[in-house]
Tab-separated table of C-alpha atoms in Angstrom:
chain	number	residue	atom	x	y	z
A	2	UNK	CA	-5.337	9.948	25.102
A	3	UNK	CA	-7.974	7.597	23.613
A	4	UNK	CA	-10.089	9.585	20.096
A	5	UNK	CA	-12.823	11.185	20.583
A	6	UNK	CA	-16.205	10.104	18.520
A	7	UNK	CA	-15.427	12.790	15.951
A	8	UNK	CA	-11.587	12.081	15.855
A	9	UNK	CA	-13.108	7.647	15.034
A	10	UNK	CA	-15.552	9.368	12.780
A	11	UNK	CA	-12.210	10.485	10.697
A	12	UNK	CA	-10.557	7.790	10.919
A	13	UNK	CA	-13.206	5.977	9.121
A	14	UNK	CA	-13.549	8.235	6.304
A	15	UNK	CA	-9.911	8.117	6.086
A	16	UNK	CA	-9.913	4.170	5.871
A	17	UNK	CA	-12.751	4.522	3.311
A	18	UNK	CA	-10.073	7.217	0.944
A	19	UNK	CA	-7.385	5.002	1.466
A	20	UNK	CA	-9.045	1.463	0.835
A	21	UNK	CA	-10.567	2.837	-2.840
A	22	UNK	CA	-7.445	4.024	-3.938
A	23	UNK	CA	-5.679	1.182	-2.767
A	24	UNK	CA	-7.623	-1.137	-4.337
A	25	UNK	CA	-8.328	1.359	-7.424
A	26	UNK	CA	-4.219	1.440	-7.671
A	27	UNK	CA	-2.880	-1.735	-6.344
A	28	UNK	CA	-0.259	0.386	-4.255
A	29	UNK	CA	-2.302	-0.755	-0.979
A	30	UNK	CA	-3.829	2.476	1.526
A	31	UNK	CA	-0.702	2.346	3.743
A	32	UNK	CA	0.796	5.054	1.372
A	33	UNK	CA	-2.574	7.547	2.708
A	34	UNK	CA	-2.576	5.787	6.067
A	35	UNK	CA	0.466	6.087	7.647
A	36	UNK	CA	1.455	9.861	6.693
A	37	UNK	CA	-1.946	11.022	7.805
A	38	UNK	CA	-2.055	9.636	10.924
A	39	UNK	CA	1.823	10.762	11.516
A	40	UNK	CA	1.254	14.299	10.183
A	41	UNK	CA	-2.441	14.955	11.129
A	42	UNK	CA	-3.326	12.477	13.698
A	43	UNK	CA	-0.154	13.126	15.392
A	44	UNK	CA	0.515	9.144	16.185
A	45	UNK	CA	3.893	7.847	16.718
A	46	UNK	CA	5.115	6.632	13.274
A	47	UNK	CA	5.600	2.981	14.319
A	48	UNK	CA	1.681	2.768	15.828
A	49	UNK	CA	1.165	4.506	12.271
A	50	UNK	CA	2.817	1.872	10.664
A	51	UNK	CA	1.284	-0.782	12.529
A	52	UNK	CA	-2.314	0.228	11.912
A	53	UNK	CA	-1.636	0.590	8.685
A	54	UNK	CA	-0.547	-3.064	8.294
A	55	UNK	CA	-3.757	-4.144	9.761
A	56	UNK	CA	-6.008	-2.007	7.206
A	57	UNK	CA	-3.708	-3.287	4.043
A	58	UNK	CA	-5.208	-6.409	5.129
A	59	UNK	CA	-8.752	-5.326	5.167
A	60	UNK	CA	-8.184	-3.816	2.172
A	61	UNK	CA	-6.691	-6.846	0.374
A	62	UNK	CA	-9.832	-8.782	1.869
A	63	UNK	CA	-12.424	-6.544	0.272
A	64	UNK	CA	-10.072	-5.866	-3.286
A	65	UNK	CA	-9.260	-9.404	-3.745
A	66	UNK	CA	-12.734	-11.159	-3.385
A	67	UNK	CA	-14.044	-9.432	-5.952
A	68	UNK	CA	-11.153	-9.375	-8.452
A	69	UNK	CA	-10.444	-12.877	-7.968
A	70	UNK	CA	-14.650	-13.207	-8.790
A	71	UNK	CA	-14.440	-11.019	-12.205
A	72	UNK	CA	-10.976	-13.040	-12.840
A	73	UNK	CA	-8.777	-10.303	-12.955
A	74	UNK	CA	-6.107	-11.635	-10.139
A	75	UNK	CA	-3.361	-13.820	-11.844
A	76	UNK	CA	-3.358	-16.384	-8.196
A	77	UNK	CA	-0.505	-18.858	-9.592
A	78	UNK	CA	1.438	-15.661	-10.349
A	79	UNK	CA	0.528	-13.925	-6.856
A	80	UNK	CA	1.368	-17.034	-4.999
A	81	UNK	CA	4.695	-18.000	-6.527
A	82	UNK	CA	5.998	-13.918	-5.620
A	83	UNK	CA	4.659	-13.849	-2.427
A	84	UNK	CA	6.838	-16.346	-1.072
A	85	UNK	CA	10.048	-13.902	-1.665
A	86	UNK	CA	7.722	-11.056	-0.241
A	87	UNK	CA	6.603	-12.668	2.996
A	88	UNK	CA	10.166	-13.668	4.021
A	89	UNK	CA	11.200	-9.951	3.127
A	90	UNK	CA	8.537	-8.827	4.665
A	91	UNK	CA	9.075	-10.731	8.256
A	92	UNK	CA	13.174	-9.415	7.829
A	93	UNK	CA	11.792	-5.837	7.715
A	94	UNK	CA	8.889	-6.168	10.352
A	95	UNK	CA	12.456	-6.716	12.466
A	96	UNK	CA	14.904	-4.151	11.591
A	97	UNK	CA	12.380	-1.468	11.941
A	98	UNK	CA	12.178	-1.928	14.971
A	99	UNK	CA	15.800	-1.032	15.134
A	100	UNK	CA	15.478	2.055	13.330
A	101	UNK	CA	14.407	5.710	14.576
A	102	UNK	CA	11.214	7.275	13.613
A	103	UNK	CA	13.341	10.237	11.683
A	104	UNK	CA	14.955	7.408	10.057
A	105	UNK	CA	11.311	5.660	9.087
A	106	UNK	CA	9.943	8.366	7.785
A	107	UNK	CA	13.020	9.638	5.255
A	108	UNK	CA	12.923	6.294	3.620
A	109	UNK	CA	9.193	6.309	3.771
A	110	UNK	CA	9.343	10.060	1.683
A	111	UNK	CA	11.722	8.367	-0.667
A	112	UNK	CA	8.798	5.547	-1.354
A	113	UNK	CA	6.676	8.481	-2.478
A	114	UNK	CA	8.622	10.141	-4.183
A	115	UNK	CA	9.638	7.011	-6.464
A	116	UNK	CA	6.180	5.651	-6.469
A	117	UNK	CA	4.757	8.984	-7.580
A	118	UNK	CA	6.839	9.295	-10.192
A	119	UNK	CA	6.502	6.074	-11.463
A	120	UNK	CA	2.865	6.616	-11.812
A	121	UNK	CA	3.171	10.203	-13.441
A	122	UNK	CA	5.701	8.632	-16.188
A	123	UNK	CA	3.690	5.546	-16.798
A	124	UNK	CA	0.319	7.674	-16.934
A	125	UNK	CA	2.107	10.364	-19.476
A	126	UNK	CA	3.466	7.558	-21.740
A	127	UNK	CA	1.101	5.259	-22.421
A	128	UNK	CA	-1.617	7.712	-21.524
A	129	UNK	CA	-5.283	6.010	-20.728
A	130	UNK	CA	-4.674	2.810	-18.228
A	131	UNK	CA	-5.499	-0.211	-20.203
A	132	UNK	CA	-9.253	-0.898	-20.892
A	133	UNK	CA	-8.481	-4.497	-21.221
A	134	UNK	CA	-8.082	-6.654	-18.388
A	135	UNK	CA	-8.267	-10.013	-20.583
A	136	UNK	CA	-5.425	-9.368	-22.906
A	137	UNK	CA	-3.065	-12.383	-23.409
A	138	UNK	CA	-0.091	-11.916	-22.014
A	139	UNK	CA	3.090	-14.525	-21.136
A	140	UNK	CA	4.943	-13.257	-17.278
A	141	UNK	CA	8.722	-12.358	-18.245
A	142	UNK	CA	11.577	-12.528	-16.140
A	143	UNK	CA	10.290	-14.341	-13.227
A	144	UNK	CA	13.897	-14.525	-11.321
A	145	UNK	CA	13.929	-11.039	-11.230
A	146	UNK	CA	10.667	-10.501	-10.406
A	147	UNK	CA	11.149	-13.095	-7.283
A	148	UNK	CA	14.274	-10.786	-6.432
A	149	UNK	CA	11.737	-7.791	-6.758
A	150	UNK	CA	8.879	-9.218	-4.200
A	151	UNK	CA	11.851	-9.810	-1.899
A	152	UNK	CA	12.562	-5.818	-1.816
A	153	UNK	CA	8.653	-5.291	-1.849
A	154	UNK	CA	8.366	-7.398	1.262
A	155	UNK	CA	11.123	-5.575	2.878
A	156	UNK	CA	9.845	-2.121	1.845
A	157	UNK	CA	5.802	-3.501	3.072
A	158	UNK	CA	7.683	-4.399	7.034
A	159	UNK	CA	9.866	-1.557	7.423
A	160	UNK	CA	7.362	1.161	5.853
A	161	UNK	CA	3.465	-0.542	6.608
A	162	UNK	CA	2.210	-0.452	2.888
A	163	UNK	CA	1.567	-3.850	1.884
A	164	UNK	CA	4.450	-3.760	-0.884
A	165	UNK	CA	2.500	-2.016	-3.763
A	166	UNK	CA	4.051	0.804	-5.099
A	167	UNK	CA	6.906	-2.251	-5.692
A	168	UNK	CA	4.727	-5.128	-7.154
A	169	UNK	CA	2.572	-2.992	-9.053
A	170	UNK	CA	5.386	-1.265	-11.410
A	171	UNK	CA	7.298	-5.238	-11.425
A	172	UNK	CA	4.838	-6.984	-12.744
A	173	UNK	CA	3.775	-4.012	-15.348
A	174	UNK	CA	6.751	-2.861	-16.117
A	175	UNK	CA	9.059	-5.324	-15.748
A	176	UNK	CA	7.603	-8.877	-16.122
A	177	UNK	CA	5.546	-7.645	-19.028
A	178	UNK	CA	1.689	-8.460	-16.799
A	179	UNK	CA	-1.277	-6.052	-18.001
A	180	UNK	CA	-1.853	-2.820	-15.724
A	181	UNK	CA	-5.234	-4.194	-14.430
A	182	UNK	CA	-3.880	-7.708	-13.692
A	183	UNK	CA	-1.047	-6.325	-11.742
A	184	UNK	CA	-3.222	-4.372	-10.217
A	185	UNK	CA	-5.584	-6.705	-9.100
A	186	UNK	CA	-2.677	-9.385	-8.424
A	187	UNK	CA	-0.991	-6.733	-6.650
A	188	UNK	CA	-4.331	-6.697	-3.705
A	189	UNK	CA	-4.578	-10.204	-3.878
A	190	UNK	CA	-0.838	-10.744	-2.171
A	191	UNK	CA	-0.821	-7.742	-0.326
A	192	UNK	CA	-3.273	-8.994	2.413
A	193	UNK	CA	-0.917	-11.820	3.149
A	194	UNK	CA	2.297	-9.552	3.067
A	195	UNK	CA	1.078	-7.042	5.430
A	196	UNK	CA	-0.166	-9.944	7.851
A	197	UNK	CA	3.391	-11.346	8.256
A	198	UNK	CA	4.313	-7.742	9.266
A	199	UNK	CA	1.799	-6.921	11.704
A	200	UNK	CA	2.377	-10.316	13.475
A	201	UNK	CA	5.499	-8.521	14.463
A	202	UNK	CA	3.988	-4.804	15.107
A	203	UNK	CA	1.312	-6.163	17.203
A	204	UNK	CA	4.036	-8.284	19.603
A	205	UNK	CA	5.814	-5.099	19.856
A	206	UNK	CA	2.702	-3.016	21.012
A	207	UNK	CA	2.660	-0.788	18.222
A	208	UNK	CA	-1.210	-1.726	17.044
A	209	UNK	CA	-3.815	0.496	18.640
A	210	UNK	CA	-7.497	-0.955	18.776
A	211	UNK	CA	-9.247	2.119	18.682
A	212	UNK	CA	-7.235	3.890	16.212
A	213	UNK	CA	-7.063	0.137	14.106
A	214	UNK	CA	-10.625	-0.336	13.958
A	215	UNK	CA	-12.083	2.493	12.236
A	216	UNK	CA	-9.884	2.683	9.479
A	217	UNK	CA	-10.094	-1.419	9.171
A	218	UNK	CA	-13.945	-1.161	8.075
A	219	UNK	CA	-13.809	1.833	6.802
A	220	UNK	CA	-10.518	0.292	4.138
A	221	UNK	CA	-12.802	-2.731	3.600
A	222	UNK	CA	-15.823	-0.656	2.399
A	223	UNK	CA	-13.748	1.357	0.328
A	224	UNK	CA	-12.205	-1.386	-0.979
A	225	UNK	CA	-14.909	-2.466	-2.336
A	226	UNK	CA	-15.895	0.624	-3.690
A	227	UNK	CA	-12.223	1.065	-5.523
A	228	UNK	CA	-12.869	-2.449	-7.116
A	229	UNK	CA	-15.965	-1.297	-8.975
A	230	UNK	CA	-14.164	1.742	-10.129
A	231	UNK	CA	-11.570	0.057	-11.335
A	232	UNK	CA	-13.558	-2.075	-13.583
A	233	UNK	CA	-16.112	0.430	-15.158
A	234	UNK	CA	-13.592	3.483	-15.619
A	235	UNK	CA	-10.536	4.783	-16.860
A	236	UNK	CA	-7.812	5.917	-13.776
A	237	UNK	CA	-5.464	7.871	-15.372
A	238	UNK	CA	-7.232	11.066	-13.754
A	239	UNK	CA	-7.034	9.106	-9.855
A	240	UNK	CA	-3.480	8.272	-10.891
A	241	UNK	CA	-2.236	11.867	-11.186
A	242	UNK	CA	-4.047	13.117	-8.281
A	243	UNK	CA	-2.361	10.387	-6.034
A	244	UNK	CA	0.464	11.554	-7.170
A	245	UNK	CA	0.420	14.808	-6.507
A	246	UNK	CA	-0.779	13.856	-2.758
A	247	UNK	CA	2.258	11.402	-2.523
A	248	UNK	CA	4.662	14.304	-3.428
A	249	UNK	CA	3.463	17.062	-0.933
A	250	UNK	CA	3.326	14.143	1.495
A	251	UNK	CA	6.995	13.140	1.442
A	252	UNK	CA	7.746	16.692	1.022
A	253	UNK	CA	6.058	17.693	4.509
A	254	UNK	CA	7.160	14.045	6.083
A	255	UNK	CA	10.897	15.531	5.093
A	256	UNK	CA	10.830	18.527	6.423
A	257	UNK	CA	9.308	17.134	9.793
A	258	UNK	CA	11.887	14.624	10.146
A	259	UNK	CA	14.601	16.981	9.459
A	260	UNK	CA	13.527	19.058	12.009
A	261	UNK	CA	12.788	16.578	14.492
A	262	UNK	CA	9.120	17.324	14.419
A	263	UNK	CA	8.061	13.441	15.271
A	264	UNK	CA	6.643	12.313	18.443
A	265	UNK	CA	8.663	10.273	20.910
C-alpha cells in the first residue's frame, strides 16, 4: 500500500524530530526512525532499517557542514575510526540479512536500553553538558577506540543507526574527547557509516522511495536545526527526555517481538 499525503506529511515531521536530536546528540535519528516506523508505521523492520540508513546520511550531511564550519568536528580523529566502522559496518549490513525480524528488534531494544542509560548516568554525574567546545584535550587510547568503531559499525549495519549511541560514549568516555567534539565528530562519520550499510539494504530491496524521501529532507532540515541548538544551549534537559523515549521504546519493541507482533 503506497502512504497517503497525510501518512508523507508524518513522515516528514518525523524526519525533522529525528534529524535535531540526532544531530543535537550525536547518536544519529535511526534510534527515533526505525522504532516508529516498526511500531507506528507498521513497516517491516528491515525496510525500517533501511530507510533509516538513508536519513542517517541526510542527517550527517546537514550536522556535519555546519560543525565542521564552527570547527567543532575533530576530521583526523573521525577519519582514522571510521575505517574500523565502515568495514564493521559492511560485515553487519550482511548478517542481518540472516537474522529474523524478532531477532532485529531484541538486540535493537538492548541498544536503547544501554544507550539510554548511558546518557541518564553521564547527564546525572557531570550534570550540565559541557559549555566548551574548544577545550584542549589529547585522544587516549586510540587501539581501543579503533576496536570500539569496529562494534559501532557492526551495531550501525545490523540495527540502521549510523553507530552513535557507540562513538558518542567512546570518544567521551573512553578516549578522553570533549562531549561537544564527540558529538559533532560523532555526525561527521556517521554519514559515511550508514552509506556503506544502505549500499547493502538497497541491493536487497529493503529501501522504500516514498517512505525514504520524506523523512530524508525532513532529517536534513532538522539537522540543521539540532546543530544550532547544540551550539547556543545547554542539552542536559533533551538528553533525559531521549532517554526516557528510548526506554518505553525498547520496552514496547520487547514485548512485540516476544509476542510475535512484527510484520512478515
Amino acid at each position: 500500500m503506497e502512504p497517503t499525503a497525510l501518512r508523507l506529511a508524518e513522515f516528514l515531521l518525523l524526519g525533522v524530530s529525528a534529524g535535531a536530536i540526532g544531530a543535537l546528540t550525536g547518536i544519529g535519528g535511526g534510534l527515533i526512525i526505525t522504532p516508529v516506523l516498526t511500531l507506528v508505521a507498521g513497516v517491516p523492520i528491515h525496510q525500517a532499517i533501511g530507510t533509516s540508513l538513508c536519513c542517517v546520511i541526510a542527517t550527517s550531511s546537514g550536522a556535519a557542514a555546519n560543525y565542521v564550519e564552527h570547527r567543532l568536528s575533530d576530521i583526523r580523529l573521525g577519519m582514522t575510526l571510521e575505517l574500523a566502522t565502515t568495514a564493521g559496518a559492511v560485515s553487519g549490513a550482511l548478517v542481518a540479512g540472516l537474522m529474523s525480524r524478532e531477532a532485529l528488534a531484541v538486540l535493537f531494544s538492548l541498544l536503547l536500553l544501554y544507550a539510554s542509560a548511558a546518557m541518564i548516568r553521564r547527564t546525572l554525574r557531570d550534570g550540565e553538558t559541557e559549555s566548551s567546545e574548544t577545550q584542549p584535550y589529547k585522544v587516549k587510547r586510540l587501539p581501543l577506540g579503533l576496536v570500539g568503531s569496529a562494534g559501532a559499525g557492526i551495531v550501525s549495519g545490523l540495527l540502521g543507526i549510523g553507530g552513535g549511541p557507540v562513538k558518542v560514549p567512546l570518544m567521551y568516555l573512553v578516549m578522553g574527547v570533549p562531549f561537544k567534539v564527540a558529538t559533532a565528530t560523532s555526525n561527521f562519520m556517521m554519514g559515511v557509516t550508514a552509506a556503506a550499510s544502505a549500499f547493502i539494504y538497497y541491493s536487497r530491496g529493503d529501501v522504500r522511495l516514498l517512505i525514504t524521501a520524506p523523512i530524508a529532507i525532513g532529517a536534513y532540515v532538522g539537522a540543521n536545526l539540532g546543530t544550532h541548538i547544540m551550539r547556543r544551549a545547554a542539552s542536559r534537559w533533551l538528553v533525559l527526555l531521549l532517554a526516557s523515549i528510548m526506554l518505553y521504546l525498547a520496552a514496547v519493541m520487547i514485548w512485540k517481538s516476544l509476542h510475535g507482533g512484527f510484520e512478515r
